[in-house]
Coordinates of C-alpha atoms in Angstrom, one line a residue:
Chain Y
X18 CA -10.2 7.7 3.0
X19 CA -11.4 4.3 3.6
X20 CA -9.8 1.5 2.9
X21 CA -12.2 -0.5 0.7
X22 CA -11.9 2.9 -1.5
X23 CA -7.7 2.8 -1.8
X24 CA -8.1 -0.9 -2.3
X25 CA -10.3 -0.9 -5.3
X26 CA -8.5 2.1 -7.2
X27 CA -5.3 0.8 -6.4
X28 CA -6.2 -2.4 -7.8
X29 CA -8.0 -1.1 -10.7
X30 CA -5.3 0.8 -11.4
X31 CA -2.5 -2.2 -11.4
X32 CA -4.7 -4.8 -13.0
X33 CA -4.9 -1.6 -15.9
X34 CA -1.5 -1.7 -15.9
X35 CA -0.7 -5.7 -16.1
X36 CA -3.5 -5.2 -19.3
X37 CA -1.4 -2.6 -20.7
X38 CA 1.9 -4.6 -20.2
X39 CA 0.4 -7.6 -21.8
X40 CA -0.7 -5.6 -25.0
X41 CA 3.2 -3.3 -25.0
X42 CA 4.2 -7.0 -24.9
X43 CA 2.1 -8.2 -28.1
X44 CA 3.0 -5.3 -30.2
X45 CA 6.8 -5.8 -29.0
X46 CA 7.0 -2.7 -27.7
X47 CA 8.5 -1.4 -23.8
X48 CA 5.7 -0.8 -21.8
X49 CA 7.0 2.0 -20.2
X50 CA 5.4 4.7 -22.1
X51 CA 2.1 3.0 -21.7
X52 CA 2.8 3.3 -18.1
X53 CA 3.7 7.0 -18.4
X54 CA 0.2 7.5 -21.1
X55 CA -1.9 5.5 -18.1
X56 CA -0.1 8.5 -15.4
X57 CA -0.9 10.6 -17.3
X58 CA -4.6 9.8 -18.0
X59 CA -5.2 8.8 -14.1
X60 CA -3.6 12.6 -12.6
X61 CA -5.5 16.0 -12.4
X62 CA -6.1 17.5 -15.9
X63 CA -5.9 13.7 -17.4
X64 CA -9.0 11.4 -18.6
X65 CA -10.2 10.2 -15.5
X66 CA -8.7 11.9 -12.6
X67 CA -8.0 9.4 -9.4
X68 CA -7.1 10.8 -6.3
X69 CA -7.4 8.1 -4.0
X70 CA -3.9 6.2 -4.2
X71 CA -1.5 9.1 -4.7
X72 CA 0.0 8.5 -1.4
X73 CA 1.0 5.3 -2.2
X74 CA 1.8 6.0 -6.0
X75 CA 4.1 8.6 -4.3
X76 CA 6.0 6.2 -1.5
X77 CA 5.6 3.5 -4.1
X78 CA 7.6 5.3 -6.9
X79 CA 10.6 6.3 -4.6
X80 CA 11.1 2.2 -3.5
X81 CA 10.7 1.9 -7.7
X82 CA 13.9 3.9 -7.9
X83 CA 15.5 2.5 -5.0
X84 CA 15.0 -1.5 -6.7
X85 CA 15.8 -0.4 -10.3
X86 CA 19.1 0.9 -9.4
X87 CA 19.6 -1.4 -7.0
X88 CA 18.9 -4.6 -9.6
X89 CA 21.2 -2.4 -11.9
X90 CA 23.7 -2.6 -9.7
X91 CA 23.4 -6.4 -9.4
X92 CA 24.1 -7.0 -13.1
X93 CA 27.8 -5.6 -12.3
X94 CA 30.9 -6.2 -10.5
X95 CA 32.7 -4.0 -9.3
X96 CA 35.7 -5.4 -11.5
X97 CA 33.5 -5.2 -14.5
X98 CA 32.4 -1.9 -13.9
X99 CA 36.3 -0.7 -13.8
X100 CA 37.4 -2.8 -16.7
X101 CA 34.8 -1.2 -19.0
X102 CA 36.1 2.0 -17.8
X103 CA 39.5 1.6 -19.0
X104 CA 39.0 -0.2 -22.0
X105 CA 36.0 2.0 -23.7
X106 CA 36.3 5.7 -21.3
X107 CA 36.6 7.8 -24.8
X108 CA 33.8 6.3 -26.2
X109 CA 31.5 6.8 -22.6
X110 CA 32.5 10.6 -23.1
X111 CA 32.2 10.7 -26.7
X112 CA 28.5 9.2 -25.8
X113 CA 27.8 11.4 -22.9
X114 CA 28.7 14.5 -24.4
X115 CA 27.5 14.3 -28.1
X116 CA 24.1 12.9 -26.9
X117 CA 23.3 15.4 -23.6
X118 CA 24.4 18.6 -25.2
X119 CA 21.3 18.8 -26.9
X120 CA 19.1 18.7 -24.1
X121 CA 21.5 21.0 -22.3
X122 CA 21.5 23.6 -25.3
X123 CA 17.7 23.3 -25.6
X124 CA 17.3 24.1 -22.0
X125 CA 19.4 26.8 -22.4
X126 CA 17.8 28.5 -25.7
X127 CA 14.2 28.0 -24.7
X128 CA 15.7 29.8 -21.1
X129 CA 15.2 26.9 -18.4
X130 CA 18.3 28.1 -16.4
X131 CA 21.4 26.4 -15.9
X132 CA 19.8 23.6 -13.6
X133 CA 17.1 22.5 -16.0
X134 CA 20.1 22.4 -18.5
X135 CA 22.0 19.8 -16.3
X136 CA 18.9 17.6 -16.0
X137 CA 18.1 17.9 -19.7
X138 CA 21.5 16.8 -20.1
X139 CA 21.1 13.5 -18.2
X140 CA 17.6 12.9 -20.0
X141 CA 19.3 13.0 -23.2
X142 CA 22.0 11.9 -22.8
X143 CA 21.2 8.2 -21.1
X144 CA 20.0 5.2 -23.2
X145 CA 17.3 2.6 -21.5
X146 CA 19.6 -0.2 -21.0
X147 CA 16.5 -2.4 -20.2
X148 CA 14.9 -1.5 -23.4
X149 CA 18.0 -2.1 -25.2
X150 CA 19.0 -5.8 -23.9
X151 CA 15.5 -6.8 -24.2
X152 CA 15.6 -5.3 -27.7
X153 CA 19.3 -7.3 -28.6
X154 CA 18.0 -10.5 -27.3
X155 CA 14.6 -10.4 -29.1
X156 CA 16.3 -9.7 -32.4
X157 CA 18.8 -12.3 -31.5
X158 CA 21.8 -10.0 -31.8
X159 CA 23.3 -10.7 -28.6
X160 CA 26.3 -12.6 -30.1
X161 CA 26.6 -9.9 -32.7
X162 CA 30.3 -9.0 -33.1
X163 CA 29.1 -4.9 -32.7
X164 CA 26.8 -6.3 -29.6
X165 CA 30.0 -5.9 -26.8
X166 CA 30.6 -2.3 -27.6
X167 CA 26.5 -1.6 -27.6
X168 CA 26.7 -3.4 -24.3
X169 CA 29.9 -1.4 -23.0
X170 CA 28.3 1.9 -23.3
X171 CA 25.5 0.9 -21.5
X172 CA 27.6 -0.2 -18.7
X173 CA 29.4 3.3 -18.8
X174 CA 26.4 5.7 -19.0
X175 CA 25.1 3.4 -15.9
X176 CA 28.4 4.2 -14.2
X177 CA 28.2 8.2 -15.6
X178 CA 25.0 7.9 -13.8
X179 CA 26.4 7.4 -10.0
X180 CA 28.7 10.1 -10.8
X181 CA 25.7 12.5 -12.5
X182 CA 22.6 11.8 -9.7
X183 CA 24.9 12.8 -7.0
X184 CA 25.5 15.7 -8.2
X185 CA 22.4 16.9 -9.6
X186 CA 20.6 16.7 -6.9
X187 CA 23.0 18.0 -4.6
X188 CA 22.8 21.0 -7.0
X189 CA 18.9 20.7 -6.5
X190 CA 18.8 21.0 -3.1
X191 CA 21.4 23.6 -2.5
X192 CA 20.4 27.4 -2.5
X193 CA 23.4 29.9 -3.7
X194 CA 26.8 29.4 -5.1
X195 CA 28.2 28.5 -2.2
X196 CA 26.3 25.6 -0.6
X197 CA 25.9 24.5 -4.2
X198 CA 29.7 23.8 -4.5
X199 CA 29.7 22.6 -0.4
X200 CA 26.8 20.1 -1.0
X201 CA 29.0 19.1 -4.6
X202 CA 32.2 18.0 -2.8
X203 CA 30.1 16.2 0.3
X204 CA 28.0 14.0 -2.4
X205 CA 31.5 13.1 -4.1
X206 CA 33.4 12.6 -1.2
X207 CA 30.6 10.2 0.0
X208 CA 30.4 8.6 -3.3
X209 CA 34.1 8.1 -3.5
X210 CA 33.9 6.7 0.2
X211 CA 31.1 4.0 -1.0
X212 CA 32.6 3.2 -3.8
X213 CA 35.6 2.1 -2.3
X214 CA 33.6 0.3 0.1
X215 CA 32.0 -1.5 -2.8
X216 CA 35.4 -2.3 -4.5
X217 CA 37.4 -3.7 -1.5
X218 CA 35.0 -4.6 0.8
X219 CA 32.0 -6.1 -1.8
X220 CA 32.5 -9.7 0.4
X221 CA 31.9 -8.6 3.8
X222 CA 29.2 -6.5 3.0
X223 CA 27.8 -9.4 0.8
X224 CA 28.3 -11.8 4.1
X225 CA 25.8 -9.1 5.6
X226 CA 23.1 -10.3 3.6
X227 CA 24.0 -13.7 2.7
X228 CA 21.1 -16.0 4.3
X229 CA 20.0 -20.0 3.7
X230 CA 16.3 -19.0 3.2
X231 CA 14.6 -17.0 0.1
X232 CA 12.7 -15.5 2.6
X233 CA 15.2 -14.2 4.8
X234 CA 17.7 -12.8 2.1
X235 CA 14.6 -11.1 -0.1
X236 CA 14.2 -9.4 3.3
X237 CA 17.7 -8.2 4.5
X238 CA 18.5 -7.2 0.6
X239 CA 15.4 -5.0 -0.1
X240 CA 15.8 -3.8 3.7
X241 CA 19.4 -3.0 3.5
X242 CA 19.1 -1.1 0.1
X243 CA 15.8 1.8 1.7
X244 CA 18.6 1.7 4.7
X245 CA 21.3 2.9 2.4
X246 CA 18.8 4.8 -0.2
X247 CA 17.3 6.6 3.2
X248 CA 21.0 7.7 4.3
X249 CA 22.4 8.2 0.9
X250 CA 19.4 10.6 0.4
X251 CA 20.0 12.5 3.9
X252 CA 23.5 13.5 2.7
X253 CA 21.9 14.7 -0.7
X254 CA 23.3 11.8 -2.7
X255 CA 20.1 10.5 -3.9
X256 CA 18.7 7.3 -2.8
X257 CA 19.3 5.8 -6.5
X258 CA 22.9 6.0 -5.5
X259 CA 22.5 4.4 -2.9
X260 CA 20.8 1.6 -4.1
X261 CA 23.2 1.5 -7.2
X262 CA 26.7 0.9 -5.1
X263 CA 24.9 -1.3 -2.8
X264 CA 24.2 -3.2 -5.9
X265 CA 27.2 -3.1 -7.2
X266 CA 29.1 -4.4 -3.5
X267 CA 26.7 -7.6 -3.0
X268 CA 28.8 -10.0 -5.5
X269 CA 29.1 -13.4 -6.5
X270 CA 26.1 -16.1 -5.2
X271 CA 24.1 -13.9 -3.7
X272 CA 23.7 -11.0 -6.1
X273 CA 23.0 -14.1 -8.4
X274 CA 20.3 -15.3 -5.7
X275 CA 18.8 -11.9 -4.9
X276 CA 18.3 -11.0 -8.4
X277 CA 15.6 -13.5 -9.4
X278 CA 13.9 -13.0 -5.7
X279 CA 13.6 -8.9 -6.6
X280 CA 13.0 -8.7 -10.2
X281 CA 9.4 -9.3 -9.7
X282 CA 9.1 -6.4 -7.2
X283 CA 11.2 -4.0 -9.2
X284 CA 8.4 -4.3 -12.2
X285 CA 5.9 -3.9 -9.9
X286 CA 7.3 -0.5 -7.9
X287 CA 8.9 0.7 -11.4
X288 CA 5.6 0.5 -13.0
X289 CA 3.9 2.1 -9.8
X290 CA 6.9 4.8 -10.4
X291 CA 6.4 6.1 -14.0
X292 CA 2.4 6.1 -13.5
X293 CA 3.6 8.3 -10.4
X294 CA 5.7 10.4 -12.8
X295 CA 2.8 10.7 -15.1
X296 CA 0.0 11.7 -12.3
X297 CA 2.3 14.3 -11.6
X298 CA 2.7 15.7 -15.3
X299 CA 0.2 18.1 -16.1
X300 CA -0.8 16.9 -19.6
X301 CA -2.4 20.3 -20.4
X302 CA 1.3 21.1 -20.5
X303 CA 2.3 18.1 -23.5
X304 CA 1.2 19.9 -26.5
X305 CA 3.4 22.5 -25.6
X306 CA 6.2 19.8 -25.0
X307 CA 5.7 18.1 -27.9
X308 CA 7.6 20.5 -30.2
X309 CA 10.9 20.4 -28.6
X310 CA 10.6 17.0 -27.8
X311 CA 10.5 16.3 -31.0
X312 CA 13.2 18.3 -31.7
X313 CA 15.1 16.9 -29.4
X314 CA 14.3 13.3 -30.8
X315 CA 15.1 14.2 -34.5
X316 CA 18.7 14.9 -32.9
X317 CA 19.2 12.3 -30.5
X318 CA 18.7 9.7 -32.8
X319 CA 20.7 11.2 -34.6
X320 CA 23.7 11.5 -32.3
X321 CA 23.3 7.9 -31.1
X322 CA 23.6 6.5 -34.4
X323 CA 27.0 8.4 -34.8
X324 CA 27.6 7.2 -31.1
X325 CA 27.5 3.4 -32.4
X326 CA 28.9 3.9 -35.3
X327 CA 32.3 4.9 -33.4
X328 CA 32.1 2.7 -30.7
X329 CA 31.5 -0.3 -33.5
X330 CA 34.7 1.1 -35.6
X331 CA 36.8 1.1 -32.9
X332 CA 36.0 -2.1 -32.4
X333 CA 36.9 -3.4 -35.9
X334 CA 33.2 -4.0 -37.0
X335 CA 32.2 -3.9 -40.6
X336 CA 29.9 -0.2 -41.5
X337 CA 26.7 -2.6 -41.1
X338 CA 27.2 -3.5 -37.6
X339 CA 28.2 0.3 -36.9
X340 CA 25.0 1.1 -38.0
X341 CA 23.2 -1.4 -36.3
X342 CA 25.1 -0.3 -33.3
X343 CA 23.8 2.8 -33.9
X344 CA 20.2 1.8 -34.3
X345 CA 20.2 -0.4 -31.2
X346 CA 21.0 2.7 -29.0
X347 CA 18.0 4.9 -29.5
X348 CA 15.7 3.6 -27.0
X349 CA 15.3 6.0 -23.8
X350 CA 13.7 5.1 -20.6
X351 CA 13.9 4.7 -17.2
X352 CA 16.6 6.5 -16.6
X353 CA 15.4 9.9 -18.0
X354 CA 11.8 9.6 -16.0
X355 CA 14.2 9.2 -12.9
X356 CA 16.1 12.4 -13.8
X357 CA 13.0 14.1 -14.8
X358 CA 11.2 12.6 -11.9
X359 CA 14.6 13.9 -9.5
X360 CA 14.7 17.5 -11.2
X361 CA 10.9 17.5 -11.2
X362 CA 9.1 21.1 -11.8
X363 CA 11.3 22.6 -9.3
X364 CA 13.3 23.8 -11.9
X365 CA 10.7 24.5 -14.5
X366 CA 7.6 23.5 -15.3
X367 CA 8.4 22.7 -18.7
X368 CA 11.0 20.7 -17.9
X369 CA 9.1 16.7 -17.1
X370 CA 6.4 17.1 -19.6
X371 CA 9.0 17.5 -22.1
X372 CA 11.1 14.3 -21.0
X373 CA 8.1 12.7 -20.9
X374 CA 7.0 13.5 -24.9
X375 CA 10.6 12.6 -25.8
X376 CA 11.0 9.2 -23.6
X377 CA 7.3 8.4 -25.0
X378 CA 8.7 8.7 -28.4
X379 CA 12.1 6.8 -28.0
X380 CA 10.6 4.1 -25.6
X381 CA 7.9 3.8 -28.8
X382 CA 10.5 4.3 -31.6
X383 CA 13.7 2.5 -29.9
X384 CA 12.6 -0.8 -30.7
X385 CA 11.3 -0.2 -33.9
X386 CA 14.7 1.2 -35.1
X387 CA 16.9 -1.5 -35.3
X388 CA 14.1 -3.5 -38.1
X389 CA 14.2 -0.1 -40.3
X390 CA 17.7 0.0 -40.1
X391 CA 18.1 -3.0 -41.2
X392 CA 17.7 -2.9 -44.8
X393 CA 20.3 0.4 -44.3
X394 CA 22.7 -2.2 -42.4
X395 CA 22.4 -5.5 -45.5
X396 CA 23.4 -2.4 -48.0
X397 CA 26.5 -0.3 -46.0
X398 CA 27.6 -4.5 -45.7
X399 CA 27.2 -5.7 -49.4
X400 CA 28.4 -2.1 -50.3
X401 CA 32.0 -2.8 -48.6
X402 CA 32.3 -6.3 -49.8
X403 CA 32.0 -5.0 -53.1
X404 CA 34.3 -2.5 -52.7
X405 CA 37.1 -4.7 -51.2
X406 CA 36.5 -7.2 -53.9
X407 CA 37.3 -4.4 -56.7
X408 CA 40.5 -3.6 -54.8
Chain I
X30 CA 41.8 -23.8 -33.3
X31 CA 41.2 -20.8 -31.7
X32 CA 38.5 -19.7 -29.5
X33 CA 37.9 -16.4 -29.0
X34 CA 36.1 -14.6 -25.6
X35 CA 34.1 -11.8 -25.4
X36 CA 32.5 -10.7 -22.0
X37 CA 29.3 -9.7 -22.8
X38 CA 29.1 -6.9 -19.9
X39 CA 25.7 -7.7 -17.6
X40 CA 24.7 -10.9 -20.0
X41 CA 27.6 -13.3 -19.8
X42 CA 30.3 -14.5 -22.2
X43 CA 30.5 -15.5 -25.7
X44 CA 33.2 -17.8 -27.5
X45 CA 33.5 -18.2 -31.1
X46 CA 35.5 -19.8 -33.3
X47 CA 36.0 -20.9 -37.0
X48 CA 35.6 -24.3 -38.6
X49 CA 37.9 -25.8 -41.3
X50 CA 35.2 -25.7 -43.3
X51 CA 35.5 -21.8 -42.7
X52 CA 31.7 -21.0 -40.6
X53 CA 32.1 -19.4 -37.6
X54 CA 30.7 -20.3 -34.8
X55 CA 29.7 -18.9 -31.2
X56 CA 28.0 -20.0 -28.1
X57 CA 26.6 -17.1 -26.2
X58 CA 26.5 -18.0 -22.7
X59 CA 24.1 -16.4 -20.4
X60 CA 24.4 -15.4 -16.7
X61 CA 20.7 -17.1 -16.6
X62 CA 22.6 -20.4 -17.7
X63 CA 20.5 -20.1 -20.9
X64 CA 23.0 -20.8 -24.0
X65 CA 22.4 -19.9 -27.3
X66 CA 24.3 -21.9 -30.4
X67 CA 25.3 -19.0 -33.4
X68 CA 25.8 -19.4 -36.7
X69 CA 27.3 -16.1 -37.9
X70 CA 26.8 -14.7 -41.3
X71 CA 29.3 -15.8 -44.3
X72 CA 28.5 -12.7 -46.1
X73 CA 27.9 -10.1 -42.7
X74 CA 31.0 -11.5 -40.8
X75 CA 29.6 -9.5 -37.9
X76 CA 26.1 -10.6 -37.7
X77 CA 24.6 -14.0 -36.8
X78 CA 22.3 -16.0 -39.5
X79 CA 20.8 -18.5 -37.0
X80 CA 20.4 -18.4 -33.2
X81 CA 19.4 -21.8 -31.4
X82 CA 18.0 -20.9 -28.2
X83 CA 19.0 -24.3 -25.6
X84 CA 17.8 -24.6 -21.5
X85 CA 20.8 -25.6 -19.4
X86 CA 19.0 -29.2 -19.8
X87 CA 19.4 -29.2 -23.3
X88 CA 23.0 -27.8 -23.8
X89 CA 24.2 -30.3 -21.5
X90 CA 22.1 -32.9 -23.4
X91 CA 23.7 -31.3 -26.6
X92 CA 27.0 -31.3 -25.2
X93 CA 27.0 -34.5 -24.3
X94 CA 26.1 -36.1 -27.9
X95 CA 29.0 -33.7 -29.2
X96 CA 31.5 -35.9 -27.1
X97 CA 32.0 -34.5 -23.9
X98 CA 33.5 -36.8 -21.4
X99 CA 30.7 -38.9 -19.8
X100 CA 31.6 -39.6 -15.9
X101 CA 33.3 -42.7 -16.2
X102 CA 35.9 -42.0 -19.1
X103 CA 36.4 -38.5 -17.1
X104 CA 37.5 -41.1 -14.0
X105 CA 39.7 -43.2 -15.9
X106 CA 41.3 -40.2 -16.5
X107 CA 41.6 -39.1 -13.2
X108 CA 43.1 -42.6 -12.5
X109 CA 45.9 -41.6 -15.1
X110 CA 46.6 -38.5 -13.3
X111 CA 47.1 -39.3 -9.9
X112 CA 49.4 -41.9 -8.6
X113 CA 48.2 -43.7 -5.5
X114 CA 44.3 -43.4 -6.1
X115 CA 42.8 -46.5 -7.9
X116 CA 39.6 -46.4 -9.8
X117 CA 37.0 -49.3 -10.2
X118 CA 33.8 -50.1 -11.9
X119 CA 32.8 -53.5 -9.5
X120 CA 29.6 -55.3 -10.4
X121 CA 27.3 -56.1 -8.5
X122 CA 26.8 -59.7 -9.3
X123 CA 22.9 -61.7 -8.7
X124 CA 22.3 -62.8 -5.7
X125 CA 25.2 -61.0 -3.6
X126 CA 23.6 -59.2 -0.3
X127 CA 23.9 -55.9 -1.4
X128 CA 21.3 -56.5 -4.3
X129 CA 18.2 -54.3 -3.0
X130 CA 20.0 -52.9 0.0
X131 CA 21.0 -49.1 -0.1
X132 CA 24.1 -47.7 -0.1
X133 CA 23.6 -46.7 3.7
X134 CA 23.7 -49.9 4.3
X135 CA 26.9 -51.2 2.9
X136 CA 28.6 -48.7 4.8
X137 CA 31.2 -48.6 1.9
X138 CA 33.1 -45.7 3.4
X139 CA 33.4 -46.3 7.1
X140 CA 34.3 -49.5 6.6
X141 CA 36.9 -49.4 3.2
X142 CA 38.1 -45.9 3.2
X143 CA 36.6 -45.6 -0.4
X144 CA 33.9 -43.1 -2.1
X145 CA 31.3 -44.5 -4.2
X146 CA 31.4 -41.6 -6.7
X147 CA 28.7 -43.4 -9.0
X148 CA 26.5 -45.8 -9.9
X149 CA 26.2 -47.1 -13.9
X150 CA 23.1 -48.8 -14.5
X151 CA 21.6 -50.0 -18.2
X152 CA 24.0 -47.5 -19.5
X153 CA 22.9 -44.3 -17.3
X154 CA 25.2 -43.0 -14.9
X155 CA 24.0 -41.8 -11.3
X156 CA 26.9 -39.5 -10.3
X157 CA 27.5 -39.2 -6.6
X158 CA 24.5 -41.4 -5.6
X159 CA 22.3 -40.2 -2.1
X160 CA 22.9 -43.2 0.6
X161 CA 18.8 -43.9 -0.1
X162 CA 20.3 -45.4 -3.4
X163 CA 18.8 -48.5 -3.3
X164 CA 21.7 -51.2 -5.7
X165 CA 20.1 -53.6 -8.1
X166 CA 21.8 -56.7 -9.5
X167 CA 24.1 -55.8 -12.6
X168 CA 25.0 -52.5 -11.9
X169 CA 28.1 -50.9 -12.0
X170 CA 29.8 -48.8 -9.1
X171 CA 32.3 -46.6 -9.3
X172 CA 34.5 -46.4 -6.3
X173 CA 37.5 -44.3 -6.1
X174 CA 39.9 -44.9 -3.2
X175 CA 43.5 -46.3 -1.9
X176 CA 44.0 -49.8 -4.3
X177 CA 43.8 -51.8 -1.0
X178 CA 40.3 -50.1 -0.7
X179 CA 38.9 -50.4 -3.8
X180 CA 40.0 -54.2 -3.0
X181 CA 37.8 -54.3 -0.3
X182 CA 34.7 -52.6 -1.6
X183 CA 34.8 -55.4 -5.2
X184 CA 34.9 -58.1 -1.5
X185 CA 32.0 -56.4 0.0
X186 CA 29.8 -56.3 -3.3
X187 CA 30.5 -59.2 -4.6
X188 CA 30.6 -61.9 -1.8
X189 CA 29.2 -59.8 1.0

């Protein structure tokens, strides 16, 4: 193709996008499922079919993964990440389980097979963490007493998610029984082994890519993580893994340092990533989709509400936080395209139009929750205080 | 008074506590170094009713008018705490040949064994002052060092 060609569509195609953002942005919306609408419109069977830049969309989506796990990883300490785990690990299952069995189930009824299941599982299960603390700051709820326990399961579905990734795709990329459980215990042994590296050894690693100059530590950081996503992904760990502990094992100055030098590429690649994931949905499949997405999002509202209502109690808030816990959690995002996008349609077709109804419906209805829940929230609290006053 | 600390996992740390008046109140602190002020709810213990949203310039700023310790009482402090260091504001008088002259110049440590830690002029404070500072009649330097020292550098200023 020549090059003036891939230019202009690839431009065209991420000034659309930085339009789009601006108006997800005046509407306070994510503008992920714009992204994903804008895929889908751009691939075969869409609006107006590109096929210039798909080699790049297709590189460029896998270095998406690799920074937003890696950036992920940078909010955390290792410390953090354990402490969480102590303190809240019944709520983290009570979260993963109640909220991915219905993506598992509905795998399983509609006949998917028992890999679909697991991915459906993960898509479920997972809030978007960066819809969420956008969401909590924008309302101004971040020093809500119910906030911390909001926060906490993010942390742990983030940390579920090193554990989860590893092992689906190990699963994906093993044929039979047997290689299936082989591939299983090498992606865990190799995730233990980095994970200890990240927990004990965090500073030398950090001295790695310590530098004086912007320049120079934007370059060893970004270069180190495809090094580690590359090798994590030749041992089937996925390079999301990768990325992830690496983020996790830079500490201190110069996770603070590198973060602000990558966000802006992150955005850029992520975007490029779920209009990848879109191109590659076939949007003659969505109406199809749409019905057990919507299933599945009449459910998983549901069982995030009860999620935060739990996690809220246990933390001695009042029922109005508890449901504005709840509320707060619905959002999906990232994290279920990157599933989706992992499993892809090797296990069934159906399987990423589907996530991508349902995240298009979260992403769109996440944010909007926590305002109608509000009214819910002021009553369940005026409701109590009444009652304790009468007793 | 008790302030209480809540890690905020991947945003910061907040503190709260409760007036006598009974309000409680919380500062959220980011990992950005953005801080926001909280008022919480009288009636929705667990909610907030106002948010201030501050730039680390303007919670230090803030902070400031609410009393924290500006640089100089902090040293007087200091001098209170550690036997055998001597603290001194010495002014530099009119017409002494320092006026105009930077602190390069004066050579304060090399020749005293004393730190300028810094400079007070019409009420502002210049903490640890670059040697370009260029001193101006009237102001006030703060010089930590042995007593002897801090002798020597109030000679040096103020005759030369």
């Amino acid at each position: 193709m020549h090059p003036a060609e891939l230019l202009l569509e690839l431009g065209a195609v991420i000034f659309g996008l930085g339009v789009l953002g601006r108006l997800a942005g005046r509407v306070g919306l994510s503008p992920i499922p714009l992204y994903l609408l804008a895929g889908l419109a751009f691939g075969s069977g869409g609006l107006l079919p590109l096929d210039a830049p798909e080699g790049f969309f297709e590189a460029g989506s896998q270095i998406g993964v690799v920074l937003l796990l890696l950036l992920l990883g940078l909010e955390y300490s290792a410390a953090e990440l354990v402490g969480q785990l102590r303190q809240q690990a019944p709520v983290g299952a009570l979260d993963l389980l109640l909220n991915g069995a219905p993506g598992a189930i509905l795998a399983l009824v509609l006949g998917w097979g028992p890999l679909a299941a697991l991915a459906m599982f993960g898509v479920t299960a997972v809030s978007s963490s960066g819809i969420i603390a956008k969401v909590l700051t924008d309302l101004e709820r971040l020093a809500n007493r119910e906030t911390p326990s909001v926060l906490s399961i993010l942390v742990l579905e983030d940390l579920a998610m090193a554990v989860y990734l590893p092992v689906l795709t190990a699963l994906l990329a093993a044929s039979g029984p047997a290689s299936a459980l082989r591939s299983v215990v090498i992606a865990l042994a190799v995730l233990a082994v980095v994970l200890v590296i990240a927990l004990r050894y965090g500073r030398q690693v950090t001295a790695v890519v310590a530098a004086d100059s912007n320049e120079i530590l934007l370059l060893r950081v970004f270069g180190l993580a495809l090094l580690v996503a590359g090798a994590a992904e030749q041992v089937h760990v996925s390079a999301a893994v990768g990325a992830f502990l690496l983020g996790i094992a830079l500490s201190g100055e110069v996770a603070e340092l590198a973060r602000p030098l990558l966000e802006p590429l992150r955005d850029l690649f992520a975007a490029v990533f779920f209009v990848f994931f879109g191109l590659t949905t076939d949007p003659a499949q969505l109406p199809d989709a749409v019905l057990a997405a919507l299933v599945l999002v009449v459910v998983g509202i549901a069982t995030k509400v009860i999620t935060g209502w739990v996690a809220a109690r246990r933390a001695g808030v009042g029922p109005g936080g508890r449901i504005r816990a709840g509320a707060a959690l619905i959002p999906r995002g990232e994290f279920s395209i990157v599933i989706a996008g992992l499993a892809g349609s090797s296990v069934d077709p159906r399987l990423a139009p589907t996530a991508a109804a349902y995240v298009l419906i979260l992403a769109v209805l996440g944010p909007v929750a926590p305002r109608l829940a509000d009214p819910l929230a002021r009553r369940a609290t005026a409701r109590a205080r009444a009652r304790a006053a009468a007793a | 008074m008790e302030i209480e600390e809540t890690r905020l996992p991947g945003v910061g740390l907040k503190h709260d506590l409760t007036t006598r008046s009974g309000q409680r109140v919380g500062v959220v602190s980011q990992r950005s170094g953005e801080r926001e002020i909280v008022l919480y709810d009288r009636d929705d213990p667990d909610a907030c009713r106002a948010v201030l949203h501050l730039t680390p310039q303007e919670s230090e700023a803030l902070a400031e008018l609410l009393g924290a310790p500006r640089v100089i009482e902090r040293l007087a402090r200091l001098r209170e705490q550690v036997e055998g260091i001597a603290t001194e504001g010495i002014v530099v008088a009119d017409g002494t040949p320092y006026v105009g002259r930077t602190l390069a110049d004066a050579q304060i440590r090399t020749r005293t064994g004393s730190s300028v830690v810094a400079v007070a002029r019409h009420g502002e404070v210049t903490p640890s002052p670059p040697p370009s500072f260029r001193f101006a009649a009237g102001d006030k330097v703060i010089v930590v060092g042995t007593d002897e020292g801090v002798r020597a550098v109030a000679a040096l200023l103020m005759l030369g």
